[in-house]
Amino acid sequence: MTGENGGESNGHTGRLAPIIPLFGGKASRPEPSVDDASRSQTPTESAAERAESVVPRRTGDSGLWRSTWDGPVDSVPHAESGAERLPSDRHPAHGKTSQTAPPRLTVLPPTEIDRSEDIDDGLDQDTERQIATDALVRKLRSRSLSVSEARTVLRGHAISAQQVDDVLDECSRRGYLDDARLAAQLVESGSQRKGQGRVALSRALAQRGLPRDVVDAALDELPDDDAERALDFARTKARSLSKLDGDTALRRLVGQLSRRGYNGAIAMNAAKVALAEASFGGRSIGVRFVDSD
């Protein structure tokens, strides 16, 4: 639309639209028209109207925010309360205070907490008992265990002491655990295959957690033949020591016999006999007495 002077008009006041710089420069002010001059001379004109006449109100989010900086001091509205001084929704700083808060945990009443714990504990205890029982059975399949060793296995799981006793009683009733049978097996294997004496056997059984009365009962069944078993063991070692001098060979063989639980006298006698036999290339010939008819 063209005005009377040949220029473009905005349809109401005849002013040209203000030029807004893109890089923060100072906005160009349009030349005041006759209507603006008459309004600026009115004594009853408000401060907001005067500010608008100096810096035109801009449109858009950034324009509304920056209009408070471009306008005069009198045109900046003052907040009446502390809550109104917070940045508005359109202010860039508003995002720091308007972030969504994390969900709050709901505190259950004490009665509900206790009830839920009782239910969970009941389920967990049954599950843990089954897991502990399965672990014990797997160990028993690979080797025999004493009651004390089985108790140690069960204590490694989160079950109560009463449940440990119940599982041990059940395994004993089924024949999975038997201290007397285990002690007899250890005495037999130690004396025959390892050549151990009573002292070594007693120490080995005690290390397996067997009670003292069970150990004594198993050793009582062992024949009193420590001297013969010591000699049998010494004979197996004497040939490998025959290249050493007499004192060194005797000292080493006595030490080996002592570590297997034979006392000093039995170990010394068996070592001397075995070394003598190895030196002469065979067993010594002893005198044998028989009853005459």
Short mmCIF file of N, CA and C in Angstrom, two decimals, residues 159-254:
data_model
loop_
_atom_site.label_atom_id
_atom_site.label_comp_id
_atom_site.label_asym_id
_atom_site.label_seq_id
_atom_site.Cartn_x
_atom_site.Cartn_y
_atom_site.Cartn_z
N ILE A 159 21.84 -70.74 55.16
CA ILE A 159 20.78 -71.48 55.83
C ILE A 159 21.04 -71.42 57.33
N SER A 160 19.99 -71.65 58.09
CA SER A 160 20.09 -71.54 59.54
C SER A 160 20.78 -72.77 60.12
N ALA A 161 21.16 -72.66 61.40
CA ALA A 161 21.82 -73.77 62.08
C ALA A 161 20.88 -74.97 62.21
N GLN A 162 19.60 -74.70 62.43
CA GLN A 162 18.64 -75.79 62.53
C GLN A 162 18.52 -76.54 61.21
N GLN A 163 18.52 -75.82 60.12
CA GLN A 163 18.45 -76.47 58.81
C GLN A 163 19.72 -77.27 58.52
N VAL A 164 20.87 -76.80 58.99
CA VAL A 164 22.11 -77.56 58.84
C VAL A 164 22.00 -78.90 59.56
N ASP A 165 21.49 -78.86 60.79
CA ASP A 165 21.33 -80.11 61.54
C ASP A 165 20.33 -81.04 60.87
N ASP A 166 19.27 -80.48 60.32
CA ASP A 166 18.26 -81.31 59.65
C ASP A 166 18.85 -82.02 58.43
N VAL A 167 19.64 -81.29 57.65
CA VAL A 167 20.26 -81.91 56.46
C VAL A 167 21.26 -82.98 56.87
N LEU A 168 22.04 -82.74 57.92
CA LEU A 168 23.00 -83.74 58.39
C LEU A 168 22.30 -84.99 58.90
N ASP A 169 21.21 -84.80 59.62
CA ASP A 169 20.46 -85.96 60.12
C ASP A 169 19.89 -86.79 58.96
N GLU A 170 19.40 -86.09 57.96
CA GLU A 170 18.84 -86.81 56.81
C GLU A 170 19.92 -87.59 56.06
N CYS A 171 21.11 -86.97 55.89
CA CYS A 171 22.20 -87.67 55.20
C CYS A 171 22.72 -88.85 56.02
N SER A 172 22.76 -88.70 57.33
CA SER A 172 23.19 -89.82 58.18
C SER A 172 22.19 -90.96 58.14
N ARG A 173 20.91 -90.62 58.12
CA ARG A 173 19.87 -91.64 58.07
C ARG A 173 19.90 -92.40 56.75
N ARG A 174 20.24 -91.72 55.69
CA ARG A 174 20.34 -92.38 54.38
C ARG A 174 21.66 -93.11 54.18
N GLY A 175 22.60 -92.98 55.12
CA GLY A 175 23.88 -93.66 55.01
C GLY A 175 24.93 -92.90 54.24
N TYR A 176 24.66 -91.62 53.93
CA TYR A 176 25.65 -90.82 53.22
C TYR A 176 26.80 -90.41 54.13
N LEU A 177 26.55 -90.28 55.41
CA LEU A 177 27.55 -89.86 56.39
C LEU A 177 27.66 -90.93 57.46
N ASP A 178 28.91 -91.39 57.71
CA ASP A 178 29.15 -92.41 58.74
C ASP A 178 30.60 -92.26 59.19
N ASP A 179 30.81 -91.67 60.36
CA ASP A 179 32.16 -91.42 60.85
C ASP A 179 32.92 -92.71 61.14
N ALA A 180 32.23 -93.71 61.70
CA ALA A 180 32.91 -94.96 62.03
C ALA A 180 33.39 -95.68 60.77
N ARG A 181 32.56 -95.71 59.76
CA ARG A 181 32.96 -96.36 58.51
C ARG A 181 34.12 -95.62 57.85
N LEU A 182 34.08 -94.28 57.89
CA LEU A 182 35.16 -93.49 57.30
C LEU A 182 36.47 -93.71 58.05
N ALA A 183 36.41 -93.79 59.38
CA ALA A 183 37.63 -94.01 60.16
C ALA A 183 38.25 -95.36 59.84
N ALA A 184 37.43 -96.39 59.69
CA ALA A 184 37.96 -97.72 59.36
C ALA A 184 38.62 -97.71 57.98
N GLN A 185 38.02 -97.02 57.04
CA GLN A 185 38.61 -96.95 55.70
C GLN A 185 39.95 -96.22 55.72
N LEU A 186 40.04 -95.13 56.47
CA LEU A 186 41.29 -94.37 56.53
C LEU A 186 42.39 -95.17 57.22
N VAL A 187 42.05 -95.92 58.25
CA VAL A 187 43.05 -96.73 58.94
C VAL A 187 43.57 -97.84 58.03
N GLU A 188 42.67 -98.46 57.30
CA GLU A 188 43.09 -99.55 56.42
C GLU A 188 43.98 -99.05 55.29
N SER A 189 43.55 -97.95 54.63
CA SER A 189 44.35 -97.44 53.52
C SER A 189 45.68 -96.86 54.01
N GLY A 190 45.68 -96.22 55.16
CA GLY A 190 46.92 -95.64 55.67
C GLY A 190 47.93 -96.67 56.11
N SER A 191 47.46 -97.74 56.70
CA SER A 191 48.38 -98.76 57.19
C SER A 191 48.89 -99.66 56.08
N GLN A 192 48.06 -99.98 55.12
CA GLN A 192 48.46 -100.94 54.09
C GLN A 192 49.12 -100.26 52.89
N ARG A 193 48.53 -99.21 52.40
CA ARG A 193 49.07 -98.59 51.19
C ARG A 193 50.15 -97.56 51.48
N LYS A 194 49.99 -96.80 52.56
CA LYS A 194 50.95 -95.74 52.87
C LYS A 194 51.97 -96.16 53.91
N GLY A 195 51.75 -97.29 54.55
CA GLY A 195 52.70 -97.75 55.56
C GLY A 195 52.75 -96.86 56.79
N GLN A 196 51.66 -96.26 57.17
CA GLN A 196 51.64 -95.35 58.32
C GLN A 196 51.49 -96.13 59.63
N GLY A 197 52.09 -95.58 60.68
CA GLY A 197 51.95 -96.15 62.00
C GLY A 197 50.77 -95.56 62.75
N ARG A 198 50.64 -95.91 64.01
CA ARG A 198 49.49 -95.47 64.80
C ARG A 198 49.48 -93.96 65.00
N VAL A 199 50.64 -93.40 65.23
CA VAL A 199 50.68 -91.95 65.46
C VAL A 199 50.25 -91.19 64.21
N ALA A 200 50.76 -91.60 63.07
CA ALA A 200 50.39 -90.92 61.83
C ALA A 200 48.92 -91.15 61.50
N LEU A 201 48.42 -92.35 61.75
CA LEU A 201 47.01 -92.63 61.49
C LEU A 201 46.11 -91.81 62.40
N SER A 202 46.48 -91.71 63.65
CA SER A 202 45.68 -90.92 64.59
C SER A 202 45.65 -89.45 64.18
N ARG A 203 46.78 -88.95 63.76
CA ARG A 203 46.84 -87.55 63.32
C ARG A 203 46.01 -87.34 62.04
N ALA A 204 46.06 -88.27 61.11
CA ALA A 204 45.30 -88.13 59.87
C ALA A 204 43.80 -88.17 60.13
N LEU A 205 43.36 -89.03 61.03
CA LEU A 205 41.92 -89.10 61.34
C LEU A 205 41.44 -87.85 62.07
N ALA A 206 42.29 -87.31 62.93
CA ALA A 206 41.89 -86.08 63.64
C ALA A 206 41.78 -84.90 62.68
N GLN A 207 42.63 -84.86 61.67
CA GLN A 207 42.55 -83.78 60.69
C GLN A 207 41.28 -83.83 59.86
N ARG A 208 40.66 -84.98 59.75
CA ARG A 208 39.40 -85.11 59.02
C ARG A 208 38.20 -84.75 59.88
N GLY A 209 38.43 -84.33 61.10
CA GLY A 209 37.33 -83.91 61.97
C GLY A 209 36.59 -85.05 62.63
N LEU A 210 37.18 -86.22 62.71
CA LEU A 210 36.53 -87.36 63.36
C LEU A 210 36.65 -87.24 64.87
N PRO A 211 35.63 -87.60 65.62
CA PRO A 211 35.70 -87.53 67.08
C PRO A 211 36.78 -88.46 67.64
N ARG A 212 37.23 -88.14 68.84
CA ARG A 212 38.33 -88.90 69.43
C ARG A 212 37.92 -90.34 69.72
N ASP A 213 36.71 -90.55 70.18
CA ASP A 213 36.29 -91.91 70.49
C ASP A 213 36.20 -92.77 69.23
N VAL A 214 35.80 -92.16 68.11
CA VAL A 214 35.75 -92.90 66.85
C VAL A 214 37.16 -93.26 66.38
N VAL A 215 38.10 -92.34 66.56
CA VAL A 215 39.49 -92.60 66.17
C VAL A 215 40.09 -93.74 67.00
N ASP A 216 39.87 -93.70 68.31
CA ASP A 216 40.41 -94.76 69.18
C ASP A 216 39.81 -96.12 68.84
N ALA A 217 38.52 -96.13 68.54
CA ALA A 217 37.88 -97.40 68.20
C ALA A 217 38.44 -97.97 66.91
N ALA A 218 38.73 -97.10 65.94
CA ALA A 218 39.30 -97.58 64.68
C ALA A 218 40.73 -98.08 64.86
N LEU A 219 41.52 -97.42 65.70
CA LEU A 219 42.90 -97.85 65.93
C LEU A 219 42.96 -99.13 66.74
N ASP A 220 41.97 -99.36 67.59
CA ASP A 220 41.96 -100.61 68.36
C ASP A 220 41.78 -101.83 67.46
N GLU A 221 41.12 -101.63 66.34
CA GLU A 221 40.93 -102.74 65.40
C GLU A 221 42.19 -103.03 64.60
N LEU A 222 43.15 -102.14 64.67
CA LEU A 222 44.39 -102.32 63.91
C LEU A 222 45.30 -103.30 64.66
N PRO A 223 45.85 -104.31 63.99
CA PRO A 223 46.75 -105.25 64.67
C PRO A 223 48.00 -104.53 65.19
N ASP A 224 48.52 -105.05 66.28
CA ASP A 224 49.70 -104.43 66.88
C ASP A 224 50.94 -104.93 66.15
N ASP A 225 51.12 -104.48 64.94
CA ASP A 225 52.23 -104.94 64.10
C ASP A 225 52.98 -103.75 63.52
N ASP A 226 53.16 -102.72 64.32
CA ASP A 226 53.89 -101.54 63.83
C ASP A 226 55.31 -101.90 63.41
N ALA A 227 55.94 -102.82 64.14
CA ALA A 227 57.32 -103.18 63.82
C ALA A 227 57.39 -103.86 62.45
N GLU A 228 56.44 -104.74 62.19
CA GLU A 228 56.44 -105.43 60.90
C GLU A 228 56.13 -104.47 59.75
N ARG A 229 55.15 -103.60 59.94
CA ARG A 229 54.81 -102.65 58.88
C ARG A 229 55.92 -101.63 58.67
N ALA A 230 56.61 -101.25 59.75
CA ALA A 230 57.74 -100.34 59.61
C ALA A 230 58.87 -100.99 58.82
N LEU A 231 59.09 -102.26 59.07
CA LEU A 231 60.14 -102.96 58.33
C LEU A 231 59.77 -103.10 56.86
N ASP A 232 58.51 -103.38 56.59
CA ASP A 232 58.10 -103.48 55.18
C ASP A 232 58.30 -102.15 54.44
N PHE A 233 57.99 -101.06 55.11
CA PHE A 233 58.18 -99.76 54.46
C PHE A 233 59.67 -99.46 54.30
N ALA A 234 60.48 -99.79 55.30
CA ALA A 234 61.92 -99.50 55.23
C ALA A 234 62.58 -100.29 54.11
N ARG A 235 62.12 -101.49 53.85
CA ARG A 235 62.69 -102.29 52.78
C ARG A 235 62.45 -101.66 51.40
N THR A 236 61.31 -100.99 51.25
CA THR A 236 61.02 -100.35 49.96
C THR A 236 61.89 -99.12 49.72
N LYS A 237 62.45 -98.55 50.76
CA LYS A 237 63.27 -97.35 50.63
C LYS A 237 64.77 -97.61 50.76
N ALA A 238 65.14 -98.73 51.32
CA ALA A 238 66.56 -98.98 51.61
C ALA A 238 67.38 -99.13 50.34
N ARG A 239 66.86 -99.74 49.31
CA ARG A 239 67.64 -99.97 48.10
C ARG A 239 68.05 -98.65 47.44
N SER A 240 67.18 -97.63 47.48
CA SER A 240 67.53 -96.34 46.88
C SER A 240 68.55 -95.59 47.71
N LEU A 241 68.77 -95.98 48.96
CA LEU A 241 69.74 -95.31 49.83
C LEU A 241 71.05 -96.09 49.95
N SER A 242 71.18 -97.17 49.23
CA SER A 242 72.36 -98.03 49.38
C SER A 242 73.64 -97.36 48.86
N LYS A 243 73.52 -96.36 48.01
CA LYS A 243 74.70 -95.69 47.47
C LYS A 243 75.29 -94.67 48.44
N LEU A 244 74.57 -94.33 49.47
CA LEU A 244 75.05 -93.37 50.46
C LEU A 244 75.86 -94.10 51.53
N ASP A 245 76.60 -93.31 52.30
CA ASP A 245 77.33 -93.92 53.40
C ASP A 245 76.35 -94.38 54.48
N GLY A 246 76.82 -95.22 55.36
CA GLY A 246 75.94 -95.88 56.32
C GLY A 246 75.20 -94.90 57.22
N ASP A 247 75.90 -93.90 57.77
CA ASP A 247 75.26 -92.96 58.69
C ASP A 247 74.19 -92.11 57.99
N THR A 248 74.52 -91.63 56.80
CA THR A 248 73.55 -90.79 56.07
C THR A 248 72.32 -91.58 55.69
N ALA A 249 72.51 -92.79 55.20
CA ALA A 249 71.38 -93.63 54.82
C ALA A 249 70.51 -93.95 56.03
N LEU A 250 71.15 -94.25 57.16
CA LEU A 250 70.37 -94.58 58.36
C LEU A 250 69.58 -93.37 58.84
N ARG A 251 70.20 -92.19 58.83
CA ARG A 251 69.51 -90.99 59.30
C ARG A 251 68.30 -90.66 58.42
N ARG A 252 68.45 -90.77 57.13
CA ARG A 252 67.34 -90.45 56.23
C ARG A 252 66.20 -91.48 56.36
N LEU A 253 66.55 -92.74 56.48
CA LEU A 253 65.51 -93.75 56.57
C LEU A 253 64.76 -93.67 57.90
N VAL A 254 65.45 -93.37 58.96
CA VAL A 254 64.77 -93.20 60.25
C VAL A 254 63.83 -91.99 60.20
#
